[in-house]
Amino acid sequence: AAPLHIHSAHATVRTDNGVVTVERRDGPAFERPIELVASVQIHGPATITSPCIAALMRQGTPVIWRGVTGYPIGFAMPMHGAGL
């Protein structure tokens, strides 16, 4: 598995049938099987759907939101395995 970095401001990240899809206005869509995604790192104002975040959390994959300079500003991590 490898991290998935989203740099396109108008991108939308979603899942469908176990595949993460990145749709962009300025280029073709990119697809990767969800089990091959180690993390999703969103640089700038891209969009990720709630069902996509939920699917990533179910498999233990973090989502990191970063400013346009790359500085981390938000983090979602699954809570399973946290002793709760």
PDB file of C-alpha atoms in Angstrom:
ATOM      1  CA  ALA A   1       0.000   0.000   0.000  1.00  0.00           C
ATOM      2  CA  ALA A   2       1.084   3.573  -0.646  1.00  0.00           C
ATOM      3  CA  PRO A   3      -0.111   7.047   0.395  1.00  0.00           C
ATOM      4  CA  LEU A   4      -2.482   8.898  -1.909  1.00  0.00           C
ATOM      5  CA  HIS A   5      -1.705  12.642  -2.159  1.00  0.00           C
ATOM      6  CA  ILE A   6      -4.371  14.965  -3.561  1.00  0.00           C
ATOM      7  CA  HIS A   7      -3.003  18.287  -4.870  1.00  0.00           C
ATOM      8  CA  SER A   8      -5.816  19.424  -7.172  1.00  0.00           C
ATOM      9  CA  ALA A   9      -7.992  22.107  -5.548  1.00  0.00           C
ATOM     10  CA  HIS A  10     -11.099  21.001  -7.418  1.00  0.00           C
ATOM     11  CA  ALA A  11     -10.664  17.264  -6.856  1.00  0.00           C
ATOM     12  CA  THR A  12     -13.317  15.048  -5.294  1.00  0.00           C
ATOM     13  CA  VAL A  13     -12.255  11.825  -3.579  1.00  0.00           C
ATOM     14  CA  ARG A  14     -14.906   9.099  -3.296  1.00  0.00           C
ATOM     15  CA  THR A  15     -15.254   5.327  -3.065  1.00  0.00           C
ATOM     16  CA  ASP A  16     -17.323   2.910  -5.099  1.00  0.00           C
ATOM     17  CA  ASN A  17     -17.224  -0.888  -4.845  1.00  0.00           C
ATOM     18  CA  GLY A  18     -13.917  -0.925  -2.972  1.00  0.00           C
ATOM     19  CA  VAL A  19     -12.159   1.526  -5.282  1.00  0.00           C
ATOM     20  CA  VAL A  20     -10.986   5.018  -4.300  1.00  0.00           C
ATOM     21  CA  THR A  21     -11.599   7.427  -7.168  1.00  0.00           C
ATOM     22  CA  VAL A  22     -10.115  10.915  -7.491  1.00  0.00           C
ATOM     23  CA  GLU A  23     -12.098  13.028  -9.950  1.00  0.00           C
ATOM     24  CA  ARG A  24     -10.450  16.204 -11.259  1.00  0.00           C
ATOM     25  CA  ARG A  25     -11.704  18.999 -13.494  1.00  0.00           C
ATOM     26  CA  ASP A  26      -8.332  19.329 -15.196  1.00  0.00           C
ATOM     27  CA  GLY A  27      -7.580  15.699 -15.985  1.00  0.00           C
ATOM     28  CA  PRO A  28      -8.755  12.108 -16.079  1.00  0.00           C
ATOM     29  CA  ALA A  29      -9.994  10.324 -12.970  1.00  0.00           C
ATOM     30  CA  PHE A  30      -7.501   8.271 -10.963  1.00  0.00           C
ATOM     31  CA  GLU A  31      -8.550   4.963  -9.369  1.00  0.00           C
ATOM     32  CA  ARG A  32      -6.859   2.711  -6.823  1.00  0.00           C
ATOM     33  CA  PRO A  33      -8.259  -0.300  -4.914  1.00  0.00           C
ATOM     34  CA  ILE A  34      -8.951   0.855  -1.353  1.00  0.00           C
ATOM     35  CA  GLU A  35      -6.785  -1.884   0.172  1.00  0.00           C
ATOM     36  CA  LEU A  36      -3.766  -0.388  -1.627  1.00  0.00           C
ATOM     37  CA  VAL A  37      -4.253   3.048   0.000  1.00  0.00           C
ATOM     38  CA  ALA A  38      -2.028   3.508   3.097  1.00  0.00           C
ATOM     39  CA  SER A  39      -3.244   7.073   3.779  1.00  0.00           C
ATOM     40  CA  VAL A  40      -5.071   9.893   2.014  1.00  0.00           C
ATOM     41  CA  GLN A  41      -3.342  13.267   2.240  1.00  0.00           C
ATOM     42  CA  ILE A  42      -5.334  16.223   0.988  1.00  0.00           C
ATOM     43  CA  HIS A  43      -3.277  19.313   0.146  1.00  0.00           C
ATOM     44  CA  GLY A  44      -5.500  22.399  -0.047  1.00  0.00           C
ATOM     45  CA  PRO A  45      -9.237  22.688  -0.655  1.00  0.00           C
ATOM     46  CA  ALA A  46     -10.089  19.327  -2.262  1.00  0.00           C
ATOM     47  CA  THR A  47     -13.247  17.431  -1.249  1.00  0.00           C
ATOM     48  CA  ILE A  48     -13.534  13.933   0.229  1.00  0.00           C
ATOM     49  CA  THR A  49     -16.950  12.329   0.713  1.00  0.00           C
ATOM     50  CA  SER A  50     -18.166  11.093   4.095  1.00  0.00           C
ATOM     51  CA  PRO A  51     -18.702   7.532   2.778  1.00  0.00           C
ATOM     52  CA  CYS A  52     -15.091   7.553   1.554  1.00  0.00           C
ATOM     53  CA  ILE A  53     -13.799   8.658   4.974  1.00  0.00           C
ATOM     54  CA  ALA A  54     -15.924   5.957   6.639  1.00  0.00           C
ATOM     55  CA  ALA A  55     -14.597   3.242   4.301  1.00  0.00           C
ATOM     56  CA  LEU A  56     -11.015   4.341   4.950  1.00  0.00           C
ATOM     57  CA  MET A  57     -11.597   4.367   8.726  1.00  0.00           C
ATOM     58  CA  ARG A  58     -13.056   0.832   8.608  1.00  0.00           C
ATOM     59  CA  GLN A  59      -9.810  -0.473   7.150  1.00  0.00           C
ATOM     60  CA  GLY A  60      -7.568   1.564   9.470  1.00  0.00           C
ATOM     61  CA  THR A  61      -6.426   4.150   6.925  1.00  0.00           C
ATOM     62  CA  PRO A  62      -5.818   7.719   8.168  1.00  0.00           C
ATOM     63  CA  VAL A  63      -6.902  10.873   6.333  1.00  0.00           C
ATOM     64  CA  ILE A  64      -4.680  13.939   6.714  1.00  0.00           C
ATOM     65  CA  TRP A  65      -5.677  17.447   5.623  1.00  0.00           C
ATOM     66  CA  ARG A  66      -2.769  19.762   4.784  1.00  0.00           C
ATOM     67  CA  GLY A  67      -2.530  23.413   3.905  1.00  0.00           C
ATOM     68  CA  VAL A  68      -1.291  24.363   0.457  1.00  0.00           C
ATOM     69  CA  THR A  69       2.248  24.560   1.891  1.00  0.00           C
ATOM     70  CA  GLY A  70       2.014  20.953   3.114  1.00  0.00           C
ATOM     71  CA  TYR A  71       1.674  21.756   6.831  1.00  0.00           C
ATOM     72  CA  PRO A  72      -0.783  19.337   8.514  1.00  0.00           C
ATOM     73  CA  ILE A  73      -3.977  21.019   9.732  1.00  0.00           C
ATOM     74  CA  GLY A  74      -6.327  18.090  10.405  1.00  0.00           C
ATOM     75  CA  PHE A  75      -6.225  14.354  10.983  1.00  0.00           C
ATOM     76  CA  ALA A  76      -8.799  11.540  11.051  1.00  0.00           C
ATOM     77  CA  MET A  77      -7.726   8.198  12.464  1.00  0.00           C
ATOM     78  CA  PRO A  78      -9.812   5.113  13.221  1.00  0.00           C
ATOM     79  CA  MET A  79     -10.492   4.551  16.912  1.00  0.00           C
ATOM     80  CA  HIS A  80     -10.615   0.761  16.801  1.00  0.00           C
ATOM     81  CA  GLY A  81      -7.628  -0.661  18.552  1.00  0.00           C
ATOM     82  CA  ALA A  82      -7.471   2.399  20.812  1.00  0.00           C
ATOM     83  CA  GLY A  83      -8.678   0.480  23.859  1.00  0.00           C
ATOM     84  CA  LEU A  84     -12.199   1.882  23.660  1.00  0.00           C
TER      85      LEU A  84
END
